[in-house]
């Protein structure tokens, strides 16, 4: 989980929030926002993403899930995670799915990014399955 992101977002008065904390203790967020759905993990996380108005995530697999459901997305890389893709990779992917990148984590930046993500249109993405099949057929 991205504790800094969770701490900042919990300062907000956002409604209908689902917060998946992973290894970060969920209790402080449950106490502060009993109206939020705060969980460590979900085996049905894809359903939560599918039902979201906006997805706020670190640079990870959730971006891919959000893109499958064509959800407006805000990406907040976790600077403490040194074994993940770098900021340049995040910038490329964010551009590809028309997401909003937040590099400085403040409540104002996050709230502005959420509103900006809602205004953006989701891009038409090329059908990767067809492209992959064509590449495989060329090898045969």
XYZ file of N, CA and C in Angstrom:
420
model
N 0.820 -1.199 0.000
C 0.000 0.000 0.000
C 0.858 1.255 0.000
N 0.249 2.328 -0.328
C 0.911 3.625 -0.473
C 0.463 4.496 0.703
N 1.108 4.315 1.859
C 0.682 4.965 3.096
C 0.585 6.477 2.961
N 1.543 7.092 2.333
C 1.502 8.560 2.177
C 0.246 8.984 1.402
N -0.063 8.270 0.334
C -1.279 8.551 -0.437
C -2.518 8.369 0.434
N -2.568 7.275 1.188
C -3.730 7.006 2.048
C -3.884 8.090 3.108
N -2.764 8.491 3.710
C -2.814 9.532 4.745
C -3.373 10.838 4.183
N -2.917 11.203 3.004
C -3.361 12.467 2.411
C -4.822 12.381 1.973
N -5.194 11.308 1.312
C -6.572 11.192 0.823
C -7.557 11.106 1.989
N -7.101 10.573 3.122
C -7.998 10.477 4.284
C -8.275 11.841 4.912
N -7.510 12.861 4.523
C -7.788 14.227 4.979
C -8.976 14.837 4.232
N -9.434 14.159 3.193
C -10.507 14.703 2.357
C -11.881 14.366 2.925
N -12.893 14.970 2.317
C -14.270 14.632 2.659
C -14.939 13.922 1.479
N -14.132 13.211 0.679
C -14.667 12.468 -0.457
C -15.690 11.443 0.012
N -16.663 11.180 -0.829
C -17.719 10.209 -0.525
C -17.539 8.972 -1.400
N -18.146 7.883 -0.981
C -18.153 6.632 -1.748
C -16.746 6.164 -2.114
N -15.871 6.158 -1.130
C -14.478 5.768 -1.350
C -14.291 4.300 -0.980
N -13.596 3.573 -1.847
C -13.127 2.229 -1.533
C -11.610 2.333 -1.467
N -11.056 1.988 -0.322
C -9.614 2.106 -0.104
C -9.048 0.726 0.182
N -8.210 0.233 -0.731
C -7.529 -1.046 -0.517
C -6.125 -0.730 -0.032
N -5.829 -1.121 1.214
C -4.574 -0.710 1.848
C -3.427 -1.701 1.699
N -3.702 -2.926 1.314
C -2.624 -3.906 1.204
C -1.981 -4.155 2.552
N -0.668 -4.007 2.635
C 0.062 -4.281 3.877
C -0.021 -3.149 4.893
N -0.599 -2.027 4.501
C -0.748 -0.891 5.418
C -1.964 -1.144 6.310
N -1.820 -0.886 7.605
C -2.906 -1.089 8.570
C -4.129 -0.257 8.176
N -5.285 -0.888 7.954
C -6.475 -0.147 7.530
C -7.209 0.572 8.662
N -6.935 0.212 9.915
C -7.722 0.729 11.039
C -7.752 2.251 11.166
N -6.636 2.959 11.021
C -6.722 4.428 11.133
C -7.687 5.040 10.115
N -7.753 4.460 8.939
C -8.623 4.987 7.884
C -10.082 4.611 8.150
N -10.299 3.445 8.697
C -11.669 3.041 9.080
C -12.209 3.942 10.177
N -11.349 4.252 11.155
C -11.783 5.126 12.255
C -12.083 6.536 11.756
N -11.232 7.035 10.897
C -11.411 8.405 10.410
C -12.611 8.527 9.468
N -12.852 7.469 8.678
C -13.937 7.484 7.684
C -14.750 6.190 7.769
N -15.600 6.055 8.772
C -16.393 4.832 8.885
C -17.332 4.620 7.694
N -17.620 5.681 6.946
C -18.504 5.563 5.784
C -17.778 5.006 4.557
N -16.456 4.984 4.574
C -15.686 4.431 3.466
C -15.615 2.918 3.591
N -15.430 2.247 2.481
C -15.154 0.810 2.489
C -13.629 0.679 2.478
N -13.067 0.287 3.613
C -11.614 0.171 3.749
C -11.270 -1.303 3.934
N -10.471 -1.831 3.025
C -10.115 -3.254 3.036
C -8.608 -3.395 2.828
N -8.095 -4.535 3.272
C -6.683 -4.825 2.987
C -6.539 -5.319 1.553
N -7.263 -6.364 1.223
C -7.217 -6.973 -0.108
C -8.610 -7.437 -0.486
N -8.822 -7.631 -1.762
C -10.065 -8.221 -2.242
C -9.734 -9.150 -3.399
N -10.275 -10.343 -3.351
C -10.096 -11.260 -4.477
C -10.986 -10.837 -5.644
N -11.894 -9.917 -5.389
C -12.801 -9.421 -6.427
C -12.558 -7.922 -6.675
N -11.299 -7.542 -6.586
C -10.945 -6.135 -6.745
C -11.408 -5.581 -8.092
N -11.392 -6.416 -9.111
C -11.826 -5.977 -10.437
C -13.255 -5.446 -10.411
N -14.105 -6.005 -9.540
C -15.478 -5.505 -9.428
C -15.496 -4.102 -8.829
N -14.601 -3.861 -7.890
C -14.512 -2.526 -7.297
C -14.040 -1.515 -8.338
N -13.068 -1.910 -9.139
C -12.582 -1.029 -10.202
C -13.694 -0.782 -11.222
N -14.404 -1.826 -11.595
C -15.481 -1.690 -12.586
C -16.562 -0.725 -12.115
N -16.814 -0.677 -10.815
C -17.849 0.194 -10.276
C -17.379 1.582 -9.899
N -16.097 1.852 -10.069
C -15.534 3.138 -9.639
C -15.868 4.257 -10.618
N -16.020 5.453 -10.073
C -16.155 6.643 -10.918
C -14.772 7.096 -11.382
N -13.801 7.030 -10.476
C -12.404 7.376 -10.752
C -11.534 6.404 -9.966
N -10.411 6.002 -10.541
C -9.464 5.121 -9.867
C -8.211 5.928 -9.540
N -7.808 5.909 -8.267
C -6.567 6.549 -7.827
C -5.646 5.420 -7.386
N -4.463 5.346 -7.961
C -3.585 4.212 -7.710
C -2.119 4.622 -7.817
N -1.253 3.798 -7.250
C 0.178 3.977 -7.492
C 0.460 3.372 -8.864
N 1.677 3.406 -9.301
C 2.012 2.849 -10.611
C 2.120 1.341 -10.469
N 1.062 0.637 -10.838
C 1.032 -0.811 -10.711
C -0.050 -1.408 -11.590
N -0.413 -2.648 -11.288
C -1.370 -3.388 -12.115
C -2.763 -2.770 -12.137
N -3.104 -1.992 -11.120
C -4.435 -1.389 -11.082
C -4.655 -0.460 -12.272
N -3.598 0.158 -12.787
C -3.741 1.006 -13.975
C -4.264 0.174 -15.136
N -3.734 -1.029 -15.278
C -4.179 -1.913 -16.350
C -5.645 -2.282 -16.152
N -6.025 -2.630 -14.919
C -7.424 -2.967 -14.646
C -8.334 -1.784 -14.944
N -7.918 -0.594 -14.547
C -8.728 0.602 -14.806
C -8.876 0.833 -16.307
N -7.821 0.579 -17.063
C -7.903 0.792 -18.509
C -8.840 -0.214 -19.172
N -8.899 -1.431 -18.653
C -9.827 -2.425 -19.189
C -11.266 -1.927 -19.062
N -11.574 -1.283 -17.949
C -12.929 -0.771 -17.699
C -13.099 0.680 -18.145
N -12.069 1.231 -18.791
C -12.125 2.596 -19.325
C -12.458 3.618 -18.241
N -11.810 3.484 -17.102
C -12.052 4.368 -15.963
C -11.068 5.528 -15.954
N -11.554 6.716 -15.630
C -10.628 7.823 -15.415
C -9.662 7.433 -14.300
N -8.391 7.729 -14.501
C -7.379 7.237 -13.569
C -6.408 8.336 -13.159
N -6.081 8.319 -11.874
C -5.054 9.190 -11.313
C -3.937 8.279 -10.821
N -2.723 8.545 -11.264
C -1.574 7.722 -10.892
C -0.672 8.526 -9.962
N -0.394 7.928 -8.791
C 0.444 8.567 -7.778
C 1.583 7.601 -7.450
N 2.722 7.721 -8.150
C 3.831 6.806 -7.874
C 4.289 6.901 -6.420
N 4.686 5.766 -5.883
C 5.175 5.704 -4.509
C 6.697 5.818 -4.533
N 7.255 6.937 -4.081
C 8.707 7.123 -4.144
C 9.483 6.151 -3.256
N 8.810 5.516 -2.311
C 9.482 4.556 -1.427
C 9.691 3.208 -2.111
N 8.988 2.962 -3.179
C 9.100 1.686 -3.875
C 10.140 1.805 -4.978
N 11.327 1.327 -4.688
C 12.429 1.467 -5.635
C 12.509 0.295 -6.608
N 11.747 -0.763 -6.370
C 11.822 -1.933 -7.243
C 10.688 -1.962 -8.265
N 9.973 -0.872 -8.404
C 8.918 -0.793 -9.415
C 9.427 0.021 -10.600
N 8.610 0.124 -11.607
C 8.994 0.904 -12.786
C 9.246 2.351 -12.387
N 10.108 2.989 -13.117
C 10.473 4.368 -12.813
C 9.453 5.383 -13.285
N 9.704 6.628 -12.941
C 8.782 7.716 -13.265
C 8.650 7.900 -14.774
N 9.718 7.640 -15.527
C 9.624 7.773 -16.991
C 8.656 6.746 -17.560
N 8.679 5.516 -17.021
C 7.719 4.497 -17.451
C 6.300 4.923 -17.090
N 6.147 5.479 -15.898
C 4.830 5.943 -15.455
C 4.315 7.036 -16.386
N 5.174 7.969 -16.751
C 4.762 9.058 -17.651
C 4.286 8.507 -18.991
N 5.005 7.534 -19.521
C 4.627 6.935 -20.806
C 3.259 6.268 -20.703
N 3.076 5.456 -19.679
C 1.820 4.712 -19.530
C 0.658 5.660 -19.264
N 0.877 6.653 -18.422
C -0.157 7.640 -18.106
C -0.611 8.340 -19.389
N 0.346 8.684 -20.238
C 0.004 9.341 -21.504
C -0.821 8.406 -22.387
N -0.463 7.139 -22.413
C -1.140 6.150 -23.255
C -2.614 6.007 -22.884
N -2.932 6.045 -21.584
C -4.322 5.845 -21.140
C -4.999 7.157 -20.739
N -4.332 8.285 -21.029
C -4.874 9.614 -20.738
C -5.205 9.792 -19.259
N -4.360 9.228 -18.412
C -4.524 9.364 -16.959
C -3.845 10.650 -16.497
N -4.028 10.963 -15.226
C -3.406 12.145 -14.625
C -2.308 11.662 -13.683
N -1.126 12.220 -13.809
C 0.009 11.852 -12.962
C 0.177 12.896 -11.867
N 0.268 12.430 -10.625
C 0.511 13.314 -9.483
C 1.892 12.980 -8.939
N 2.813 13.925 -9.051
C 4.165 13.658 -8.564
C 4.390 14.209 -7.162
N 3.676 15.269 -6.805
C 3.776 15.822 -5.452
C 2.453 15.551 -4.737
N 2.516 14.734 -3.681
C 1.296 14.287 -3.009
C 0.837 15.312 -1.981
N -0.155 16.098 -2.389
C -0.846 17.001 -1.469
C -2.335 16.785 -1.694
N -3.137 17.136 -0.710
C -4.579 16.966 -0.861
C -5.090 17.795 -2.038
N -4.631 19.017 -2.152
C -5.078 19.872 -3.260
C -4.723 19.246 -4.612
N -3.502 18.740 -4.743
C -3.093 18.103 -6.000
C -3.944 16.882 -6.313
N -4.230 16.070 -5.290
C -5.040 14.871 -5.512
C -6.463 15.220 -5.926
N -7.080 16.153 -5.223
C -8.455 16.534 -5.552
C -8.529 17.161 -6.945
N -7.556 17.993 -7.281
C -7.514 18.572 -8.632
C -7.324 17.489 -9.691
N -6.469 16.518 -9.399
C -6.211 15.429 -10.347
C -7.458 14.573 -10.557
N -8.206 14.328 -9.492
C -9.445 13.551 -9.609
C -10.425 14.276 -10.529
N -10.588 15.568 -10.330
C -11.497 16.343 -11.186
C -11.001 16.381 -12.626
N -9.698 16.531 -12.807
C -9.123 16.535 -14.152
C -9.346 15.186 -14.840
N -9.153 14.088 -14.118
C -9.349 12.753 -14.694
C -10.791 12.566 -15.155
N -11.741 13.072 -14.393
C -13.162 12.954 -14.769
C -13.459 13.687 -16.075
N -12.748 14.769 -16.335
C -12.995 15.564 -17.547
C -12.349 14.958 -18.797
N -11.363 14.134 -18.607
C -10.635 13.591 -19.758
C -11.421 12.469 -20.431
N -11.267 12.408 -21.737
C -11.886 11.322 -22.489
C -10.920 10.149 -22.528
N -11.486 8.959 -22.451
C -10.639 7.775 -22.505
C -10.241 7.526 -23.956
N -8.968 7.287 -24.222
C -8.525 7.111 -25.610
C -8.953 5.768 -26.183
N -9.081 5.736 -27.474
C -9.321 4.465 -28.149
C -7.977 3.747 -28.238
N -7.921 2.570 -27.667
C -6.671 1.808 -27.677
C -6.732 0.730 -28.747
N -5.599 0.486 -29.339
C -5.488 -0.541 -30.358
C -5.780 -1.910 -29.745
N -6.385 -2.791 -30.518
C -6.678 -4.145 -30.059
C -5.373 -4.936 -30.015
N -4.844 -5.099 -28.821
C -3.572 -5.787 -28.649
C -3.627 -7.256 -29.019
N -4.780 -7.899 -28.836
C -4.905 -9.324 -29.149
C -4.727 -9.555 -30.647
N -5.334 -8.712 -31.454
C -5.209 -8.841 -32.905
C -3.765 -8.609 -33.338
N -3.147 -7.593 -32.782
C -1.753 -7.284 -33.119
C -0.837 -8.444 -32.723
N -1.048 -9.005 -31.534
C -0.242 -10.132 -31.068
C -0.441 -11.351 -31.965
N -1.682 -11.628 -32.337
C -1.958 -12.767 -33.214
C -1.241 -12.597 -34.553
N -1.259 -11.388 -35.104
C -0.555 -11.125 -36.363
C 0.944 -11.376 -36.220
N 1.524 -10.923 -35.107
C 2.957 -11.139 -34.877
C 3.283 -12.624 -34.760
N 2.444 -13.367 -34.061
C 2.667 -14.815 -33.903
C 2.571 -15.517 -35.247
N 1.574 -15.136 -36.049
C 1.403 -15.768 -37.361
C 2.595 -15.495 -38.277
N 3.217 -14.347 -38.136
C 4.401 -14.035 -38.943
C 5.577 -14.932 -38.576
N 5.612 -15.387 -37.314
C 6.702 -16.256 -36.861
C 6.516 -17.699 -37.318
N 5.298 -18.061 -37.651
C 5.006 -19.462 -38.028
C 5.323 -19.759 -39.470
